[in-house]
Tab-separated table of C-alpha atoms in Angstrom:
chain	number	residue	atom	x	y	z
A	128	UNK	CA	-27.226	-76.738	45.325
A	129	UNK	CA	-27.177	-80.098	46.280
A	130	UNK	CA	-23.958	-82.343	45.330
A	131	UNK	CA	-23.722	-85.930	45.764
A	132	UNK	CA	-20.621	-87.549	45.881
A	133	UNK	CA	-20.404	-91.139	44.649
A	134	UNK	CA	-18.476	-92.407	47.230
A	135	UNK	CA	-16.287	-96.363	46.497
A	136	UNK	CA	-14.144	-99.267	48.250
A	137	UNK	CA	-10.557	-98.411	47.625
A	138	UNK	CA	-11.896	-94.708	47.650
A	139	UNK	CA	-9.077	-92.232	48.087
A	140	UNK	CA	-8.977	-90.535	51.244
A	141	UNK	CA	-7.536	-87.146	50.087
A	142	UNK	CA	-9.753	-87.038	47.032
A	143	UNK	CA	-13.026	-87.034	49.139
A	144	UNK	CA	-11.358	-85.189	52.112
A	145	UNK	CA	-10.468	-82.338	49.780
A	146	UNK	CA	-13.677	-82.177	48.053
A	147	UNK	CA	-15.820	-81.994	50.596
A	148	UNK	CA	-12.873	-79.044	52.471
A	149	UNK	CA	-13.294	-76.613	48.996
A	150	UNK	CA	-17.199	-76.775	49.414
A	151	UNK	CA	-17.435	-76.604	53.049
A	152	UNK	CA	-14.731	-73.436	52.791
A	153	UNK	CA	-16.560	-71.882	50.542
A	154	UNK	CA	-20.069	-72.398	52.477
A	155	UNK	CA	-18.180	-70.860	55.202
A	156	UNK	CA	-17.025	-67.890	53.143
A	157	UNK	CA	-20.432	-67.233	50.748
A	158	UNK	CA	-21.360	-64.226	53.266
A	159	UNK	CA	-18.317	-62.422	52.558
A	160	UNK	CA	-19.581	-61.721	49.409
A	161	UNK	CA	-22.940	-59.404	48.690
A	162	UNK	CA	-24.511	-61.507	46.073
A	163	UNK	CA	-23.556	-64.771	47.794
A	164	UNK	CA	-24.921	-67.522	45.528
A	165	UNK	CA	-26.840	-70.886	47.318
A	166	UNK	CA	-25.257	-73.153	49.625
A	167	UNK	CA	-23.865	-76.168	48.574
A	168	UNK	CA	-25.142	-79.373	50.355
A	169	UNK	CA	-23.458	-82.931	50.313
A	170	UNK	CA	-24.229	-86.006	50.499
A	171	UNK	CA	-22.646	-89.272	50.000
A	172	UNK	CA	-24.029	-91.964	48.109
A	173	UNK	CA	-23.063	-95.389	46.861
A	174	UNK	CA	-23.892	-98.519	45.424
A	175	UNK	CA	-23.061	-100.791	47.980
A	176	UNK	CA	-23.712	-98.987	51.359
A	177	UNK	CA	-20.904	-98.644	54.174
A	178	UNK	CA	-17.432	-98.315	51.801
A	179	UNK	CA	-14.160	-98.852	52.628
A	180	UNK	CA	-11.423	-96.539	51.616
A	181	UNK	CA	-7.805	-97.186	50.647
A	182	UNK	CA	-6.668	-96.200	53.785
A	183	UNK	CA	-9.158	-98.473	55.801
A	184	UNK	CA	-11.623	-95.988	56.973
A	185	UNK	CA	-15.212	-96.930	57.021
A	186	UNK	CA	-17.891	-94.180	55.207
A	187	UNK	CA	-21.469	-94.390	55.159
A	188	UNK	CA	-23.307	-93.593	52.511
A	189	UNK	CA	-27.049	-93.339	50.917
A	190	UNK	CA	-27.831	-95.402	48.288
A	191	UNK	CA	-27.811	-93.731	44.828
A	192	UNK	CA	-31.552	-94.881	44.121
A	193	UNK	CA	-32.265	-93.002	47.646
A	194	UNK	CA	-30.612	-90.177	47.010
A	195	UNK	CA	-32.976	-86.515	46.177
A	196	UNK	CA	-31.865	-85.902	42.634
A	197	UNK	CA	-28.429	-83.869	42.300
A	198	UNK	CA	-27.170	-81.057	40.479
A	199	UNK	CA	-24.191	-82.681	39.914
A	200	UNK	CA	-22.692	-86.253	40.795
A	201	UNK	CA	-18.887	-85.978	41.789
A	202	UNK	CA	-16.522	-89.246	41.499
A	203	UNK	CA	-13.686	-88.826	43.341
A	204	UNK	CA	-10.534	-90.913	42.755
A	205	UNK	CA	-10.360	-94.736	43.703
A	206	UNK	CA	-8.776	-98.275	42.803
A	207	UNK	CA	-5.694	-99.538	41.707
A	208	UNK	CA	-3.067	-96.541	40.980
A	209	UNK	CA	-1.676	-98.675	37.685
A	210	UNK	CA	-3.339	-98.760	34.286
A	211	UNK	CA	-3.459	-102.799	34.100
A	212	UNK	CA	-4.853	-103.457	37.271
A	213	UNK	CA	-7.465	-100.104	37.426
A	214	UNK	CA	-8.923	-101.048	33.746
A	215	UNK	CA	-9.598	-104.878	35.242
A	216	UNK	CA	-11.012	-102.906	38.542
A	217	UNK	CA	-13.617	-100.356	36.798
A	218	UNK	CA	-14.285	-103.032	34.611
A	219	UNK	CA	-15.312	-106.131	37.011
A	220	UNK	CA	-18.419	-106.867	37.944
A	221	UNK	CA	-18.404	-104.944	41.136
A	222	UNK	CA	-18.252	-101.645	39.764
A	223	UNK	CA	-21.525	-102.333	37.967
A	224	UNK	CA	-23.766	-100.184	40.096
A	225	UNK	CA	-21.247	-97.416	40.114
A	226	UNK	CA	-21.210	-97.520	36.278
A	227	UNK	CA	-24.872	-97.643	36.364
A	228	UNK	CA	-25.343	-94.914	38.559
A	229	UNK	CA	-22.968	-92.804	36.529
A	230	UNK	CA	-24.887	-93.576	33.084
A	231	UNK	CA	-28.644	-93.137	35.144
A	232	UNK	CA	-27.137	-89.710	36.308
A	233	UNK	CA	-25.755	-89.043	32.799
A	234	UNK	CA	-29.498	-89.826	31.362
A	235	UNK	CA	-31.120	-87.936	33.563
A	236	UNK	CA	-28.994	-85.067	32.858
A	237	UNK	CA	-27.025	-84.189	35.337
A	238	UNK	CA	-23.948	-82.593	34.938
A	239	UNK	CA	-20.801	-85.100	36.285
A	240	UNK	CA	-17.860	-84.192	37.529
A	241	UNK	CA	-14.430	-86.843	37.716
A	242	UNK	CA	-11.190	-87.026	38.904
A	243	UNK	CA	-8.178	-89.061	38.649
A	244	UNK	CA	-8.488	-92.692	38.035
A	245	UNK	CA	-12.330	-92.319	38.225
A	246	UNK	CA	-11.992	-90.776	34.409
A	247	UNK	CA	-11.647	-94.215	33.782
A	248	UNK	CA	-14.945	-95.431	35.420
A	249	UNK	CA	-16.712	-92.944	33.563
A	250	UNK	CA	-15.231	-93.911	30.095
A	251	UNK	CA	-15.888	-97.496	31.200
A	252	UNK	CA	-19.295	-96.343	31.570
A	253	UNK	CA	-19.387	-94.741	28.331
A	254	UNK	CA	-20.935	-91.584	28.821
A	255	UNK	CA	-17.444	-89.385	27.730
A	256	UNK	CA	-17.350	-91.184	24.383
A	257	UNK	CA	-17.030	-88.376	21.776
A	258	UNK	CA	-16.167	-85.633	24.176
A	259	UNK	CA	-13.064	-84.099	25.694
A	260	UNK	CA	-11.587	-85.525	28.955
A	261	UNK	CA	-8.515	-85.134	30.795
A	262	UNK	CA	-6.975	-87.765	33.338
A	263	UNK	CA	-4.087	-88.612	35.249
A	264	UNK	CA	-0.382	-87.912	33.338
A	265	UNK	CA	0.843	-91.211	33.291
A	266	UNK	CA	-2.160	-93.572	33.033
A	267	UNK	CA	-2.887	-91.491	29.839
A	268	UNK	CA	-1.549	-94.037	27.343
A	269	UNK	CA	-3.614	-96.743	29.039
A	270	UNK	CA	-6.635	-94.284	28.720
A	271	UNK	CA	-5.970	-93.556	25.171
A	272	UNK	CA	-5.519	-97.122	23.590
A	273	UNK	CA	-8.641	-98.540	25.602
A	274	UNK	CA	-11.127	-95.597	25.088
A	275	UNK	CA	-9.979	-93.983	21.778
A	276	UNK	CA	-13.286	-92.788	20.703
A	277	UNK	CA	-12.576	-89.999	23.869
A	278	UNK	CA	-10.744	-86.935	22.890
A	279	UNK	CA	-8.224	-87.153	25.795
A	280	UNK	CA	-5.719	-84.295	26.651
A	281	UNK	CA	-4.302	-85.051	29.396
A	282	UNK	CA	-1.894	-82.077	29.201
A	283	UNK	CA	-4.724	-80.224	30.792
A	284	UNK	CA	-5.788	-80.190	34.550
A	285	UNK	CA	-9.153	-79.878	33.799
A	286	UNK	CA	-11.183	-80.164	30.829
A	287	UNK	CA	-14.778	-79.112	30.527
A	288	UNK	CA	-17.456	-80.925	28.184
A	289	UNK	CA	-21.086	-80.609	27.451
A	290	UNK	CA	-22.171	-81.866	30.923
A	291	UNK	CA	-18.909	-83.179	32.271
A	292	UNK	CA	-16.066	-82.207	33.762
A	293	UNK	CA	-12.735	-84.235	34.293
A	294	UNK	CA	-9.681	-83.493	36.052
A	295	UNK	CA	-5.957	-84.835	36.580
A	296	UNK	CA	-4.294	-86.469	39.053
A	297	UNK	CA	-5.039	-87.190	42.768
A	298	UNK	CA	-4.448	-83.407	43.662
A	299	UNK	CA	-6.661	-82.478	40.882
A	300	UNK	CA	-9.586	-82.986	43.353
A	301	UNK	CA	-8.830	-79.588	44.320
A	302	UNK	CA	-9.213	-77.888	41.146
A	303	UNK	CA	-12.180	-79.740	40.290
A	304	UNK	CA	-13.959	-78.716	43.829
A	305	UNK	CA	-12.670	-74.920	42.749
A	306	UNK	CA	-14.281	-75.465	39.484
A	307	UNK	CA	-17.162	-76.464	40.802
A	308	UNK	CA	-17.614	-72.887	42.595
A	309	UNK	CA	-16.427	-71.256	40.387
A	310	UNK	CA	-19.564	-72.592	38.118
A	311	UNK	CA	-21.846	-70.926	40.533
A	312	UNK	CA	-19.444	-67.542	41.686
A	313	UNK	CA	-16.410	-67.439	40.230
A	314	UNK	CA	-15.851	-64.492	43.105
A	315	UNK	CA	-16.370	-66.904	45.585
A	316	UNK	CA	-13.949	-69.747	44.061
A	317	UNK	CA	-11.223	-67.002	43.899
A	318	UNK	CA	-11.744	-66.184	47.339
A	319	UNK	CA	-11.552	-69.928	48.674
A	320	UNK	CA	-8.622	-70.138	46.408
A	321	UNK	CA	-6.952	-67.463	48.404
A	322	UNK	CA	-8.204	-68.668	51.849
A	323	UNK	CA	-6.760	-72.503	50.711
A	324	UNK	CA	-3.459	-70.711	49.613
A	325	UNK	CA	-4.119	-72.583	46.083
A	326	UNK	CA	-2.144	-71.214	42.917
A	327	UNK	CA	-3.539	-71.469	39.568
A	328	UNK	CA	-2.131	-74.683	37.787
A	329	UNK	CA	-4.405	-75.056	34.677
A	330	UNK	CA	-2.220	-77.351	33.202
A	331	UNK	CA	-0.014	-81.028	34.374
A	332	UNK	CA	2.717	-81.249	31.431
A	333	UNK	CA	4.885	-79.681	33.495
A	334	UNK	CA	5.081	-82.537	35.718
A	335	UNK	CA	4.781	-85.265	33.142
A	336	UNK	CA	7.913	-87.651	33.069
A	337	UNK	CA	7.893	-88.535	29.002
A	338	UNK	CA	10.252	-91.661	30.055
A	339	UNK	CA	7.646	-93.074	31.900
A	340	UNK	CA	4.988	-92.212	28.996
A	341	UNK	CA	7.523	-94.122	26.921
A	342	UNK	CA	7.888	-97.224	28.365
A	343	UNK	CA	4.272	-98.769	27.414
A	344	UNK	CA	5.525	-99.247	23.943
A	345	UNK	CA	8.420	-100.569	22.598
A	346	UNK	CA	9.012	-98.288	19.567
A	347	UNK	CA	7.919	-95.369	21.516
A	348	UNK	CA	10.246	-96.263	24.285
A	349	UNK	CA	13.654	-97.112	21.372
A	350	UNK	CA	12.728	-93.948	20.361
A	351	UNK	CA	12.586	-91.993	23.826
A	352	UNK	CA	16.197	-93.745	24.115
A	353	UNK	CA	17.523	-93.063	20.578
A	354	UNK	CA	16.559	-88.965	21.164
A	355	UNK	CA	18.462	-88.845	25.012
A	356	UNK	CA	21.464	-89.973	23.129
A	357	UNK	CA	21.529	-87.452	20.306
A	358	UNK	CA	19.925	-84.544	22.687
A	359	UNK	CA	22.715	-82.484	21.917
A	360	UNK	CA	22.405	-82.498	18.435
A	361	UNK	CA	19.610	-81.536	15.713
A	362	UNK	CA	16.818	-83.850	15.399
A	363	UNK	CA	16.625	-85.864	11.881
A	364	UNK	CA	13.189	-87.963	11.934
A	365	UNK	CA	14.454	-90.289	9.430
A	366	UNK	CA	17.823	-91.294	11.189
A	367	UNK	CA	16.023	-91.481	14.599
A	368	UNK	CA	13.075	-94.020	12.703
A	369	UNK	CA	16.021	-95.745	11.197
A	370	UNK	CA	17.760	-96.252	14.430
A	371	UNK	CA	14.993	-97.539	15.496
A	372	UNK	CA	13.851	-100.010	13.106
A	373	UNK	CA	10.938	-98.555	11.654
A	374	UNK	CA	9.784	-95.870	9.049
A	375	UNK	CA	8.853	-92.668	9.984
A	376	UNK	CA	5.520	-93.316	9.320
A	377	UNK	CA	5.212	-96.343	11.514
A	378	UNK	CA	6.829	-94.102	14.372
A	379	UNK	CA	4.737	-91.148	13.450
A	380	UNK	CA	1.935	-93.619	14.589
A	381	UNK	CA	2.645	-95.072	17.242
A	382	UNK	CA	3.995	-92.430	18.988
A	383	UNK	CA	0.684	-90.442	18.479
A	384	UNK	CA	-1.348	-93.866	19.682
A	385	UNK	CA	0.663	-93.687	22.961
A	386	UNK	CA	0.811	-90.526	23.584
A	387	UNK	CA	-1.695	-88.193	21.380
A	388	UNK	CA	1.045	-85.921	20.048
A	389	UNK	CA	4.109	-85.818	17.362
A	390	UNK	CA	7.338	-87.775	17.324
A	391	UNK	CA	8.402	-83.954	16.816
A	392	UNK	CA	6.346	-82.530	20.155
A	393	UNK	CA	7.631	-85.566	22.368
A	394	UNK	CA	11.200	-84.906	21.394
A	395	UNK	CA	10.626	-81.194	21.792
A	396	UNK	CA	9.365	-82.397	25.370
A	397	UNK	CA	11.946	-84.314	26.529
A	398	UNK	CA	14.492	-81.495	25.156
A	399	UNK	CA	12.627	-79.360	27.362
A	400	UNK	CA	12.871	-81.817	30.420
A	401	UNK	CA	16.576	-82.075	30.728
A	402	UNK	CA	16.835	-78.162	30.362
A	403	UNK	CA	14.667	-77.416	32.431
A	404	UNK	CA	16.747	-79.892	35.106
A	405	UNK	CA	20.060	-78.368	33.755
A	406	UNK	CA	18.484	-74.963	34.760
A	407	UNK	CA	17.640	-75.807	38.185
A	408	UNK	CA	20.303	-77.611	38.953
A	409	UNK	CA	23.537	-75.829	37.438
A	410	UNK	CA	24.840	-72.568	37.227
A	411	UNK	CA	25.480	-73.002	33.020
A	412	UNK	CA	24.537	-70.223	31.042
A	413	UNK	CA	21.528	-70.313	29.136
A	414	UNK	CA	23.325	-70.321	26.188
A	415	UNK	CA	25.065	-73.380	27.256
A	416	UNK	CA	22.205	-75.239	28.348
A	417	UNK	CA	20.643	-75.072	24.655
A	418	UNK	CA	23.029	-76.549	22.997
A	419	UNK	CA	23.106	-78.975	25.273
A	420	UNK	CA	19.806	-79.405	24.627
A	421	UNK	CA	20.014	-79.368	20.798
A	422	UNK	CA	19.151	-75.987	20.395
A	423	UNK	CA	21.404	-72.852	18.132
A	424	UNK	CA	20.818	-70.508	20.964
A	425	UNK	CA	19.017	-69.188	24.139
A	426	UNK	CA	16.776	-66.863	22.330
A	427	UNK	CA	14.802	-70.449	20.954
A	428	UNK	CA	15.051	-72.011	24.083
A	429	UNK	CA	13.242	-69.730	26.096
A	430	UNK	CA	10.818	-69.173	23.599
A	431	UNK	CA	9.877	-72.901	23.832
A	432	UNK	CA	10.019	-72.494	27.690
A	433	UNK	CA	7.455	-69.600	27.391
A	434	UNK	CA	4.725	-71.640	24.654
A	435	UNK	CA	5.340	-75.095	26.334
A	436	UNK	CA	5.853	-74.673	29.674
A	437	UNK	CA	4.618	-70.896	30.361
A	438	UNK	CA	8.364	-70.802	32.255
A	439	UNK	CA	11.807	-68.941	31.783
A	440	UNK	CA	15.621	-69.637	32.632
A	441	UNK	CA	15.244	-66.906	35.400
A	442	UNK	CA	12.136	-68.609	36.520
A	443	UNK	CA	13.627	-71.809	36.967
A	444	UNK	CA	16.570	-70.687	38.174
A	445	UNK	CA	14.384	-69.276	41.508
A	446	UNK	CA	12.518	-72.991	41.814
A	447	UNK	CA	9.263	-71.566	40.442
A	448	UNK	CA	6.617	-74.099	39.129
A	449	UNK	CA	5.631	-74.002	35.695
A	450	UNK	CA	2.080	-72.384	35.457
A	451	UNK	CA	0.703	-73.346	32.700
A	452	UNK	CA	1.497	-75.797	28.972
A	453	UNK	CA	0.073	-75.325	25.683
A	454	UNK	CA	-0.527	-78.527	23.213
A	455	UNK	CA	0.667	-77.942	19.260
C-alpha cells in the first residue's frame, strides 16, 4: 500500500515523526499476525522540494507530479499554531501547490487523510466542503466561521468522510496513523496500539478549555463570564441574555456560530469543567461539588459525567483521563 506523505516548510516535527513510527511499527509487526495484510510503503512528497520544518530540520522530498500514484495522501500538521496567522498561511500564495496537490489527489480519487492545522489547508482547498471534519479544539471557532459550509465537530478525535479522514490536535497524528491500519487490519492496529502503549481516546472535549473557545467573541465570551459567576445556581437563559445585553435569540446564535453547540450545552460544559477540577483537586463530597456546580444532587452530576465526559467522581478522584464525549 503505498502512502505518500505531503510533506511542508513549518512542517511539524512530531506530526511526521509519529506517522511515519505507527506505519513502520506496524510493518515491523504484520508477521505476527496469520493473515498479515500488505506492507505499507512511504514516501515523501512536496511541492517545493527540500522543506524545512518548524524545528529547522531539512527533509527531502519527491515532487507530487513525480510521485507513483498513492492510496492515500497524508498531511501532517504545519504553520502558524494561531487561527489568524494559519488562515493567512494556508491561504498565501505559497501554499498553492500544496492546495493543488490536495484537490489533484482529491480528483483523482484518492482517499486523504489530515491532521491538525492541515484541516485547514484542506478546507482552504475545498475538497471537505459538505462533509464532516474534525480539527484542533481551540482553532475550531476560526474553522467554523471561515469554512461554514464544513460540518465540523471538533469534539471528535477523528472523523471519517466519504474519502477523507481528519483528526485533532498535534497528537492526533497518532490516531490518524492507527486509523490508517486499522483501515487495512484492524488486528494489526490493535496490536501496534498495544506495542506503542496508546489508549483509546476517540474523543478531545475532555481537554477543551470553553474559556478559551469563548474569548473569540464578545457575547460568547460576556456570557462565558456571566455563567462562572452564577455557577452555583440554576441556569435562567433569559437573565443570563439579559445580563448580557442581548436576547436569547441573538445569544442562541452566536454562541452556536462560535462554537457549533447550545448556550445550554456550553454552560452544561463549563459546569462540568470546574467539577471535574473540584473533583481532582478536593476531598468535597460529591454531593457538595454539585451544588457547587449548580446541580440538586450527585445522582445528576455523575450522570452528566458519564454522557459528556464518559467519566465518574471515583474516576477522577484516581487522575484517570476522560475516555470518551458525546455531542447533544
Amino acid at each position: 500500500m503505498r502512502i505518500s506523505v505531503l510533506v511542508m516548510d513549518s512542517l511539524f516535527d512530531s506530526g511526521l515523526a509519529t506517522v511515519f513510527d505507527v506505519l513502520q511499527m506496524a510493518n515491523e509487526l504484520r508477521e505476527e499476525l496469520p493473515h498479515p495484510p500488505p506492507c505499507w510503503e512511504l514516501t515523501r512528497v512536496s511541492g517545493h522540494g527540500a522543506v524545512r520544518t518548524a524545528s529547522g530540520h531539512v527533509i527531502e522530498a519527491q515532487a507530487v507530479e513525480d510521485a507513483p500514484r498513492p492510496d492515500v495522501l497524508v498531511v501532517p500538521g504545519a504553520g502558524p499554531k494561531q487561527p489568524a496567522p494559519l488562515l493567512e498561511w494556508v491561504a498565501a500564495p505559497e501554499r498553492g501547490p500544496e492546495r493543488e496537490a490536495v484537490r489533484r489527489a482529491r480528483a483523482d480519487g484518492v482517499p486523504l487523510a489530515a491532521a491538525c492545522t492541515s484541516t485547514f489547508l484542506l478546507a482552504e482547498a475545498g475538497v471537505l466542503d459538505g462533509l464532516a471534519a474534525t480539527t484542533s479544539w481551540w482553532l475550531a471557532p476560526a474553522f467554523r466561521q471561515t469554512y461554514p459550509q464544513v460540518a465540523l465537530d471538533e469534539s471528535h478525535m477523528l472523523a471519517h468522510a466519504l474519502g477523507v479522514t481528519t483528526a485533532g490536535a498535534a497528537m492526533a497524528h497518532l490516531d490518524l496513523a492507527l486509523a490508517l491500519v486499522r483501515q487495512a487490519s484492524p488486528a494489526l492496529a490493535d496490536l501496534t496500539a498495544r506495542y506503542l502503549v496508546v489508549d483509546h481516546r476517540p474523543t478531545q472535549s475532555g481537554y477543551a478549555i470553553p474559556s478559551h473557545l469563548a474569548r473569540t467573541d464578545p457575547t460568547v465570551s460576556a456570557f462565558e463570564s456571566w455563567v462562572r459567576t452564577h455557577i452555583d445556581q440554576p441556569l435562567r437563559m433569559a437573565e443570563a441574555a439579559r445580563a448580557v445585553g442581548t436576547s436569547e435569540r441573538t445569544l442562541q446564535r452566536a454562541v452556536d456560530k462560535v462554537l457549533g453547540i447550545s448556550p445550554l450545552r456550553f454552560a452544561q460544559n463549563i459546569r462540568l469543567e470546574q467539577a471535574a477540577h473540584l473533583l481532582r483537586t478536593t476531598d468535597l463530597p460529591t454531593e457538595t461539588v454539585a451544588r457547587r456546580v449548580g446541580y440538586e444532587n450527585a445522582s445528576t452530576l455523575t450522570t452528566l459525567l458519564r454522557q459528556r465526559l464518559d467519566t465518574t467522581p471515583g474516576r477522577l478522584r484516581s487522575g484517570a483521563t476522560p475516555a470518551s464525549t458525546q455531542r447533544a
